[in-house]
CSV table of C-alpha atoms and ligand atoms in Angstrom, one decimal:
chain,number,residue,atom,x,y,z
A,1,MET,CA,0.0,0.0,0.0
A,2,LYS,CA,1.5,3.3,-1.1
A,3,VAL,CA,0.0,6.4,0.6
A,4,LEU,CA,0.5,10.1,-0.2
A,5,VAL,CA,0.2,12.1,3.0
A,6,THR,CA,-0.3,15.9,2.3
A,7,GLY,CA,0.7,18.0,5.4
A,8,GLY,CA,2.5,14.9,6.8
A,9,MET,CA,5.1,17.0,8.6
A,10,GLY,CA,2.4,18.5,10.9
A,11,TYR,CA,1.0,17.5,14.2
A,12,ILE,CA,-1.6,14.9,13.2
A,13,GLY,CA,0.1,14.0,9.9
A,14,SER,CA,3.4,13.0,11.6
A,15,HIS,CA,1.6,10.8,14.1
A,16,THR,CA,-0.3,9.2,11.2
A,17,CYS,CA,2.9,8.6,9.3
A,18,VAL,CA,4.3,6.6,12.3
A,19,GLU,CA,1.2,4.4,12.3
A,20,LEU,CA,1.3,3.8,8.6
A,21,LEU,CA,5.0,3.0,8.5
A,22,GLU,CA,4.6,0.7,11.5
A,23,ARG,CA,2.1,-1.3,9.5
A,24,GLY,CA,4.5,-1.7,6.6
A,25,MET,CA,2.9,0.9,4.2
A,26,ASP,CA,5.0,3.1,1.9
A,27,VAL,CA,4.6,6.7,2.8
A,28,VAL,CA,5.3,9.8,0.7
A,29,ILE,CA,4.9,13.2,2.3
A,30,VAL,CA,4.3,16.5,0.6
A,31,ASP,CA,4.3,19.6,2.8
A,32,ASN,CA,5.4,23.2,2.2
A,33,LEU,CA,6.5,23.5,5.9
A,34,CYS,CA,4.4,26.6,6.4
A,35,ASN,CA,3.4,25.3,9.9
A,36,SER,CA,5.8,22.5,10.5
A,37,LYS,CA,9.5,21.7,10.7
A,38,ALA,CA,11.7,19.4,8.6
A,39,GLN,CA,12.9,17.7,11.8
A,40,ALA,CA,9.6,15.9,12.1
A,41,ARG,CA,10.6,13.6,9.4
A,42,GLU,CA,13.9,12.6,11.2
A,43,ARG,CA,11.9,12.0,14.4
A,44,VAL,CA,9.4,9.8,12.5
A,45,ALA,CA,12.3,7.8,11.0
A,46,ALA,CA,13.9,7.4,14.5
A,47,ILE,CA,10.6,6.1,16.0
A,48,THR,CA,9.8,3.7,13.1
A,49,GLY,CA,13.2,2.8,11.7
A,50,LYS,CA,11.9,3.8,8.3
A,51,SER,CA,12.3,7.1,6.6
A,52,PRO,CA,9.3,8.5,4.7
A,53,LEU,CA,10.0,10.2,1.3
A,54,PHE,CA,9.4,13.9,1.5
A,55,TYR,CA,8.8,16.5,-1.2
A,56,GLN,CA,8.7,20.2,0.0
A,57,LEU,CA,5.9,21.7,-2.1
A,58,ASP,CA,2.7,23.6,-1.9
A,59,VAL,CA,-0.3,21.4,-2.7
A,60,ARG,CA,-1.7,24.3,-4.7
A,61,ASP,CA,1.2,24.0,-7.1
A,62,VAL,CA,-0.3,21.6,-9.7
A,63,GLU,CA,2.8,21.0,-11.7
A,64,ALA,CA,5.0,20.2,-8.6
A,65,LEU,CA,2.3,17.8,-7.3
A,66,ALA,CA,2.0,16.2,-10.8
A,67,ALA,CA,5.7,15.6,-10.8
A,68,VAL,CA,5.3,13.5,-7.6
A,69,PHE,CA,2.5,11.5,-9.1
A,70,ARG,CA,4.7,10.9,-12.2
A,71,ILE,CA,7.3,9.2,-10.0
A,72,HIS,CA,4.9,7.3,-7.6
A,73,THR,CA,1.7,5.3,-8.1
A,74,PHE,CA,-0.4,5.9,-5.0
A,75,ASP,CA,-3.2,3.7,-3.7
A,76,CYS,CA,-4.7,6.5,-1.7
A,77,VAL,CA,-4.1,10.0,-0.4
A,78,ILE,CA,-4.6,11.3,3.2
A,79,HIS,CA,-5.1,15.1,2.9
A,80,PHE,CA,-4.0,16.9,6.1
A,81,ALA,CA,-2.5,20.0,4.4
A,82,GLY,CA,-4.4,23.1,5.5
A,83,LEU,CA,-4.2,26.1,7.7
A,84,LYS,CA,-6.1,25.7,11.0
A,85,ALA,CA,-5.8,28.8,13.2
A,86,VAL,CA,-9.3,30.1,13.9
A,87,GLY,CA,-8.4,33.6,14.9
A,88,GLU,CA,-6.1,34.1,11.9
A,89,SER,CA,-8.8,32.8,9.6
A,90,VAL,CA,-11.1,35.6,10.9
A,91,GLU,CA,-8.4,38.2,10.2
A,92,LYS,CA,-7.2,36.8,6.8
A,93,PRO,CA,-10.2,34.9,5.3
A,94,LEU,CA,-8.9,35.0,1.7
A,95,LEU,CA,-5.6,33.3,2.9
A,96,TYR,CA,-7.7,30.5,4.4
A,97,TYR,CA,-10.2,30.1,1.5
A,98,ASP,CA,-7.3,30.2,-1.0
A,99,ASN,CA,-5.0,27.8,0.8
A,100,ASN,CA,-7.5,25.2,2.1
A,101,LEU,CA,-9.9,25.1,-0.9
A,102,ASN,CA,-7.4,25.5,-3.7
A,103,ALA,CA,-5.2,22.8,-2.1
A,104,THR,CA,-8.2,20.4,-2.1
A,105,ILE,CA,-9.3,21.2,-5.6
A,106,ASN,CA,-5.8,21.0,-7.1
A,107,LEU,CA,-5.1,17.8,-5.3
A,108,CYS,CA,-8.2,16.2,-6.6
A,109,ARG,CA,-7.5,17.3,-10.2
A,110,VAL,CA,-4.0,15.8,-10.1
A,111,MET,CA,-5.3,12.6,-8.4
A,112,ASP,CA,-7.9,12.3,-11.2
A,113,ARG,CA,-5.4,12.9,-13.9
A,114,PHE,CA,-3.2,10.0,-12.6
A,115,GLY,CA,-6.1,7.7,-11.8
A,116,CYS,CA,-5.9,7.7,-8.0
A,117,ARG,CA,-9.4,8.4,-6.7
A,118,ASN,CA,-9.3,7.4,-3.0
A,119,ILE,CA,-9.0,10.2,-0.5
A,120,ILE,CA,-9.3,10.7,3.2
A,121,PHE,CA,-10.0,14.3,4.2
A,122,SER,CA,-9.2,16.0,7.5
A,123,SER,CA,-12.4,17.5,8.6
A,124,SER,CA,-13.5,18.8,12.0
A,125,ALA,CA,-16.3,18.9,14.5
A,126,THR,CA,-16.4,22.6,13.7
A,127,VAL,CA,-18.6,21.7,10.6
A,128,TYR,CA,-21.5,20.9,12.9
A,129,SER,CA,-24.0,23.7,13.5
A,130,PRO,CA,-24.0,25.2,17.0
A,131,ASP,CA,-27.7,24.4,17.6
A,132,ASN,CA,-27.4,20.6,17.5
A,133,GLN,CA,-28.4,18.3,20.3
A,134,LEU,CA,-25.5,16.4,21.9
A,135,PRO,CA,-23.9,14.0,21.3
A,136,LEU,CA,-23.1,15.0,17.7
A,137,THR,CA,-23.7,12.2,15.2
A,138,GLU,CA,-22.8,12.2,11.6
A,139,GLN,CA,-26.4,13.0,10.9
A,140,SER,CA,-26.3,16.2,13.0
A,141,ARG,CA,-26.9,19.4,11.1
A,142,VAL,CA,-23.8,20.9,9.5
A,143,GLY,CA,-23.2,24.6,8.5
A,144,ASP,CA,-23.6,27.9,10.3
A,145,CYS,CA,-19.9,27.8,10.9
A,146,SER,CA,-18.6,30.6,13.2
A,147,ASN,CA,-15.4,31.4,11.3
A,148,PRO,CA,-13.8,31.1,7.9
A,149,TYR,CA,-11.6,28.2,9.0
A,150,GLY,CA,-14.8,26.2,9.8
A,151,TRP,CA,-16.3,27.2,6.4
A,152,THR,CA,-13.2,25.9,4.6
A,153,LYS,CA,-13.8,22.5,6.2
A,154,TYR,CA,-17.6,22.6,5.4
A,155,MET,CA,-16.9,23.6,1.8
A,156,GLY,CA,-14.0,21.1,1.5
A,157,GLU,CA,-16.4,18.3,2.5
A,158,GLN,CA,-19.0,19.6,0.0
A,159,ILE,CA,-16.5,19.8,-2.9
A,160,LEU,CA,-15.4,16.2,-2.3
A,161,ARG,CA,-19.0,15.0,-2.0
A,162,SER,CA,-20.0,16.7,-5.3
A,163,MET,CA,-17.0,15.2,-7.0
A,164,ALA,CA,-17.8,11.7,-5.9
A,165,GLN,CA,-21.4,12.2,-6.9
A,166,ALA,CA,-20.4,13.2,-10.4
A,167,ASP,CA,-17.9,10.4,-10.8
A,168,PRO,CA,-18.7,7.0,-9.1
A,169,ARG,CA,-15.1,5.9,-9.4
A,170,TRP,CA,-14.2,8.1,-6.4
A,171,SER,CA,-14.0,6.9,-2.7
A,172,VAL,CA,-14.1,9.7,-0.2
A,173,VAL,CA,-13.8,9.4,3.6
A,174,LEU,CA,-14.5,12.6,5.6
A,175,LEU,CA,-13.0,12.3,9.1
A,176,ARG,CA,-14.4,14.8,11.6
A,177,TYR,CA,-11.9,15.2,14.4
A,178,PHE,CA,-12.9,16.4,17.8
A,179,ASN,CA,-10.1,17.8,20.0
A,180,PRO,CA,-6.8,16.1,19.3
A,181,VAL,CA,-4.3,16.3,22.2
A,182,GLY,CA,-1.3,14.4,23.5
A,183,ALA,CA,1.8,13.1,21.6
A,184,HIS,CA,3.6,10.0,20.7
A,185,GLU,CA,4.6,8.1,23.8
A,186,SER,CA,8.3,8.5,22.8
A,187,GLY,CA,8.0,12.2,23.4
A,188,ASP,CA,9.8,12.8,20.1
A,189,ILE,CA,6.9,14.1,18.0
A,190,GLY,CA,4.1,16.4,19.2
A,191,GLU,CA,2.3,19.6,18.6
A,192,ASP,CA,4.6,22.6,18.0
A,193,PRO,CA,2.4,25.7,17.7
A,194,ARG,CA,3.9,29.0,16.5
A,195,GLY,CA,3.7,31.8,19.1
A,196,ILE,CA,1.1,31.8,21.8
A,197,PRO,CA,-0.9,28.6,21.7
A,198,ASN,CA,-4.6,29.1,20.9
A,199,ASN,CA,-5.6,25.7,22.1
A,200,LEU,CA,-6.0,24.5,25.6
A,201,MET,CA,-3.6,21.5,25.9
A,202,PRO,CA,-0.5,23.2,24.3
A,203,TYR,CA,-1.2,26.2,26.6
A,204,ILE,CA,-1.3,24.0,29.7
A,205,SER,CA,1.8,22.2,28.7
A,206,GLN,CA,3.7,25.5,28.2
A,207,VAL,CA,2.5,26.7,31.7
A,208,ALA,CA,3.8,23.3,33.1
A,209,ILE,CA,7.3,23.9,31.9
A,210,GLY,CA,7.3,27.6,32.9
A,211,ARG,CA,7.2,29.0,29.3
A,212,ARG,CA,3.9,30.8,30.3
A,213,GLU,CA,2.9,32.1,33.7
A,214,ARG,CA,-0.7,30.9,34.0
A,215,LEU,CA,-3.6,29.6,32.1
A,216,SER,CA,-6.6,31.8,31.4
A,217,VAL,CA,-9.8,29.8,31.7
A,218,PHE,CA,-12.2,31.3,29.2
A,219,GLY,CA,-15.4,31.6,31.1
A,220,ASP,CA,-16.7,29.8,34.2
A,221,ASP,CA,-20.4,30.7,33.7
A,222,TYR,CA,-21.4,28.2,31.0
A,223,PRO,CA,-24.3,25.8,31.7
A,224,THR,CA,-21.9,22.9,32.4
A,225,PRO,CA,-21.3,21.1,35.7
A,226,ASP,CA,-18.4,23.4,36.8
A,227,GLY,CA,-19.2,26.3,34.5
A,228,THR,CA,-16.2,25.8,32.2
A,229,GLY,CA,-16.3,24.7,28.5
A,230,VAL,CA,-16.6,20.9,27.8
A,231,ARG,CA,-14.9,19.2,24.9
A,232,ASP,CA,-14.2,15.7,23.6
A,233,TYR,CA,-10.4,15.4,23.8
A,234,ILE,CA,-8.9,12.5,21.8
A,235,HIS,CA,-5.3,11.2,22.0
A,236,VAL,CA,-3.5,12.0,18.7
A,237,VAL,CA,-2.3,8.4,18.4
A,238,ASP,CA,-5.9,7.1,18.6
A,239,LEU,CA,-6.7,9.7,15.9
A,240,ALA,CA,-3.8,8.5,13.8
A,241,ARG,CA,-5.1,4.9,14.1
A,242,GLY,CA,-8.5,6.1,13.0
A,243,HIS,CA,-6.8,6.9,9.6
A,244,VAL,CA,-5.4,3.4,9.3
A,245,ALA,CA,-8.9,2.0,9.9
A,246,ALA,CA,-10.3,4.5,7.4
A,247,ILE,CA,-7.9,3.3,4.7
A,248,ASP,CA,-9.4,-0.3,4.9
A,249,TYR,CA,-12.9,1.2,4.5
A,250,LEU,CA,-11.8,3.6,1.7
A,251,MET,CA,-10.3,0.8,-0.4
A,252,SER,CA,-13.4,-1.3,-0.3
A,253,HIS,CA,-16.2,1.3,-0.7
A,254,LYS,CA,-17.2,3.9,-3.3
A,255,GLY,CA,-18.9,7.2,-2.7
A,256,THR,CA,-18.6,9.5,0.3
A,257,GLU,CA,-18.9,8.7,4.0
A,258,ALA,CA,-18.3,10.9,7.1
A,259,PHE,CA,-17.1,9.6,10.5
A,260,ASN,CA,-16.6,11.2,13.8
A,261,LEU,CA,-13.3,10.6,15.5
A,262,GLY,CA,-13.8,11.4,19.2
A,263,THR,CA,-14.1,9.4,22.5
A,264,GLY,CA,-17.7,10.3,23.2
A,265,VAL,CA,-16.8,11.7,26.6
A,266,GLY,CA,-16.6,15.4,27.4
A,267,TYR,CA,-14.3,17.0,29.9
A,268,SER,CA,-14.3,20.6,31.2
A,269,VAL,CA,-11.4,23.0,31.2
A,270,LEU,CA,-11.0,22.5,35.0
A,271,ASP,CA,-11.2,18.7,34.5
A,272,MET,CA,-8.3,19.0,32.1
A,273,VAL,CA,-6.3,21.2,34.5
A,274,LYS,CA,-6.8,18.7,37.4
A,275,ALA,CA,-6.1,15.7,35.2
A,276,PHE,CA,-2.8,17.3,34.0
A,277,GLU,CA,-1.8,18.1,37.6
A,278,THR,CA,-2.5,14.6,38.8
A,279,ALA,CA,-0.9,12.8,35.9
A,280,ASN,CA,2.3,14.8,36.0
A,281,HIS,CA,2.5,15.8,39.7
A,282,ILE,CA,2.7,19.4,38.9
A,283,GLU,CA,0.7,22.5,39.6
A,284,ILE,CA,-0.9,24.5,36.8
A,285,PRO,CA,-1.6,28.1,38.0
A,286,TYR,CA,-4.8,29.5,36.3
A,287,GLN,CA,-7.1,32.5,36.4
A,288,ILE,CA,-10.7,32.8,35.3
A,289,ALA,CA,-11.0,35.1,32.2
A,290,PRO,CA,-13.9,36.3,30.1
A,291,ARG,CA,-15.5,33.9,27.6
A,292,ARG,CA,-13.7,33.6,24.2
A,293,ALA,CA,-15.9,34.8,21.3
A,294,GLY,CA,-17.3,31.9,19.2
A,295,ASP,CA,-16.9,29.2,21.9
A,296,LEU,CA,-19.7,26.8,22.6
A,297,PRO,CA,-20.5,25.5,26.1
A,298,GLU,CA,-20.2,21.9,25.3
A,299,VAL,CA,-19.2,19.7,22.3
A,300,TYR,CA,-18.8,15.9,22.2
A,301,ALA,CA,-19.1,13.1,19.7
A,302,ASP,CA,-21.2,10.1,19.3
A,303,PRO,CA,-18.4,7.8,17.9
A,304,SER,CA,-20.5,4.7,17.5
A,305,LYS,CA,-20.6,4.9,13.6
A,306,SER,CA,-16.8,4.7,13.6
A,307,ALA,CA,-16.9,1.8,16.0
A,308,GLU,CA,-19.5,-0.1,14.0
A,309,ILE,CA,-18.2,0.5,10.5
A,310,LEU,CA,-14.5,1.2,10.8
A,311,GLY,CA,-14.0,-1.1,13.8
A,312,TRP,CA,-12.2,1.8,15.5
A,313,THR,CA,-12.5,3.2,19.1
A,314,ALA,CA,-10.2,5.4,21.0
A,315,GLN,CA,-8.1,3.5,23.5
A,316,HIS,CA,-6.0,6.1,25.4
A,317,THR,CA,-7.2,7.6,28.7
A,318,LEU,CA,-7.2,11.2,29.8
A,319,GLU,CA,-4.2,10.4,31.9
A,320,ASP,CA,-2.3,9.2,28.8
A,321,MET,CA,-3.2,12.4,27.0
A,322,CYS,CA,-1.9,14.6,29.9
A,323,ARG,CA,1.2,12.5,30.5
A,324,ASP,CA,2.2,12.3,26.8
A,325,SER,CA,1.6,16.0,26.2
A,326,PHE,CA,3.9,16.8,29.2
A,327,ARG,CA,6.6,14.4,28.1
A,328,TRP,CA,6.8,15.9,24.6
A,329,GLN,CA,6.8,19.5,26.0
A,330,SER,CA,9.4,18.6,28.7
A,331,LYS,CA,11.7,16.9,26.2
A,332,ASN,CA,11.3,19.7,23.6
A,333,PRO,CA,10.6,22.9,25.5
A,334,GLN,CA,10.9,25.0,22.4
A,335,GLY,CA,9.2,22.4,20.2
A,336,TYR,CA,11.3,21.0,17.3
A,337,ASP,CA,13.8,23.9,17.8
A,338,GLY,CA,15.1,22.5,21.0
B,1,NAD,P1,-0.6,21.3,11.3
B,1,NAD,O1,-0.6,22.7,11.0
B,1,NAD,O2,0.3,20.8,12.3
B,1,NAD,O3,-0.4,20.4,9.9
B,1,NAD,C1,-0.8,20.9,8.7
B,1,NAD,C2,0.4,20.7,7.7
B,1,NAD,O4,-0.1,21.1,6.4
B,1,NAD,C3,1.6,21.6,8.1
B,1,NAD,O5,2.7,20.8,8.1
B,1,NAD,C4,1.6,22.6,7.0
B,1,NAD,O6,3.0,23.0,6.8
B,1,NAD,C5,1.0,21.9,5.9
B,1,NAD,N1,0.4,22.8,4.8
B,1,NAD,C6,-0.6,23.7,5.0
B,1,NAD,N2,-0.9,24.3,3.8
B,1,NAD,C7,-0.2,23.6,2.9
B,1,NAD,C8,-0.2,23.7,1.5
B,1,NAD,N3,-0.9,24.6,0.8
B,1,NAD,N4,0.7,22.9,0.8
B,1,NAD,C9,1.5,22.0,1.5
B,1,NAD,N5,1.4,21.9,2.8
B,1,NAD,C10,0.6,22.7,3.5
B,1,NAD,O7,-2.1,20.9,11.7
B,1,NAD,P2,-2.7,19.6,12.3
B,1,NAD,O8,-3.2,19.8,13.6
B,1,NAD,O9,-1.8,18.4,12.0
B,1,NAD,O10,-4.0,19.4,11.4
B,1,NAD,C11,-4.0,18.6,10.2
B,1,NAD,C12,-5.3,18.8,9.5
B,1,NAD,O11,-6.4,18.4,10.4
B,1,NAD,C13,-5.6,20.2,9.1
B,1,NAD,O12,-6.3,20.2,7.8
B,1,NAD,C14,-6.6,20.7,10.1
B,1,NAD,O13,-7.4,21.7,9.7
B,1,NAD,C15,-7.3,19.5,10.5
B,1,NAD,N6,-7.9,19.5,11.9
B,1,NAD,C16,-7.1,19.7,12.9
B,1,NAD,C17,-7.6,19.8,14.2
B,1,NAD,C18,-6.7,20.0,15.4
B,1,NAD,O14,-7.2,20.3,16.5
B,1,NAD,N7,-5.4,19.9,15.3
B,1,NAD,C19,-8.9,19.6,14.4
B,1,NAD,C20,-9.8,19.3,13.3
B,1,NAD,C21,-9.2,19.3,12.0
B,2,UD1,C1,-10.8,25.2,18.6
B,2,UD1,C2,-11.5,25.9,17.5
B,2,UD1,C3,-12.0,24.8,16.5
B,2,UD1,C4,-10.9,23.9,16.1
B,2,UD1,C5,-10.3,23.3,17.3
B,2,UD1,C6,-9.1,22.4,16.9
B,2,UD1,C7,-12.3,28.0,18.3
B,2,UD1,C8,-13.5,28.8,18.6
B,2,UD1,N1,-12.6,26.7,17.9
B,2,UD1,O1,-11.8,24.4,19.3
B,2,UD1,O2,-12.6,25.4,15.4
B,2,UD1,O3,-11.4,22.8,15.2
B,2,UD1,O4,-9.8,24.3,18.2
B,2,UD1,O5,-8.7,21.7,18.0
B,2,UD1,O6,-11.2,28.5,18.4
B,2,UD1,N2,-9.6,27.3,26.6
B,2,UD1,C9,-9.3,28.0,27.8
B,2,UD1,N3,-8.1,28.7,27.8
B,2,UD1,C10,-7.2,28.6,26.7
B,2,UD1,C11,-7.5,27.9,25.6
B,2,UD1,C12,-8.8,27.2,25.6
B,2,UD1,O7,-10.0,28.1,28.7
B,2,UD1,O8,-6.1,29.2,26.8
B,2,UD1,C13,-10.9,26.6,26.6
B,2,UD1,C14,-11.9,27.0,25.5
B,2,UD1,O9,-12.7,28.1,25.9
B,2,UD1,C15,-12.6,25.7,25.3
B,2,UD1,C16,-11.6,24.6,25.6
B,2,UD1,O10,-10.6,25.2,26.4
B,2,UD1,O11,-13.7,25.6,26.2
B,2,UD1,C17,-11.0,24.0,24.4
B,2,UD1,O12,-10.4,25.0,23.6
B,2,UD1,P1,-9.5,24.7,22.3
B,2,UD1,O13,-8.4,23.8,22.7
B,2,UD1,O14,-9.1,26.0,21.7
B,2,UD1,O15,-10.5,23.9,21.4
B,2,UD1,P2,-12.0,24.3,20.8
B,2,UD1,O16,-12.4,25.6,21.3
B,2,UD1,O17,-12.8,23.2,21.1
């Protein structure tokens, strides 16, 4: 099995490459390194003993991408490449629509040209409308996205669906991730955000090693058990294994199918702080701050469709997530730079 992984040097992509290589698959990565570091490839090679091939290119560059397809015959593509910072997408919407949508369109054009029509797309729980009942199933309403990043995922899904409807040779799997956290248990690959982290777990990890003074908890007056926001956190290695399960499905089914990748359990911000403290025997100073614009009180998945059809369920505990995040951050206080 030969797999093209776009965005494979990034957080979820690098963990997925490890799982693919460990199952004996051939892995080729394309990435323009706009939000990742070349060291990720060496780390993946050190973990697995196998070095994935890497081409530094922008997925929007059709000719550069076609050159890779001329060299390699791929069985399928996992498409991670995209920009993902919500706040930046509000400030620079055209950057997000251009990068995320044109990358997907150009990738599909090149795949079609070379006769590879099997694709797994990195989607997000953010495609679900805010007014759904919980837990979110794949039948829950999508749309009403609260920011341009979310719309690029919604539109990306729609582009792929329309394409598979027009040409029945296509197989499309849409994976809707909930909140990926944690790192490989080696502590050698992990999340390496630029600047001040937007997301909870990288922020807590940086407080833990003293890079940030204290966590701001965005709101303690939500209608949740302790008043803080509740999310479905999933260990990134479980998420990576969800892609392996999705490949089996992809290769034996035509058309489009969406799957939630979450645990089905919601934890609050204060649950996360306490779990991190207990798992790592460390104190996380925090203060209560105003709500963050666009945040929902509570989001969690119904992952039963993935269990039934893909045969996949998350295995790692909240303790694993906290311990592995801290191990990665402690071993790499400045991320891949040291
Ligand atoms: P990441 O930023 O670590 O990885 C994305 C990779 O894509 C980076 O290595 C970046 O350099 C590359 N890239 C971006 N645009 C590119 C382009 N035009 N050409 C080539 N390479 C390009 O992000 P991640 O957390 O690993 O997320 C992977 C995918 O999953 C993204 O599409 C993201 O939107 C989606 N997703 C992430 C989360 C999350 O919480 N991390 C949640 C839901 C969905
Ligand atoms: C955010 C994005 C979502 C994206 C996801 C990727 C927003 C509004 N949503 O989701 O589109 O798909 O990241 O993982 O940005 N929190 C704090 N203090 C912090 C950081 C976060 O209290 O410093 C709280 C948030 O208010 C929220 C929870 O922690 O209740 C999780 O936040 P975060 O990790 O940013 O994820 P989401 O908001 O779920």
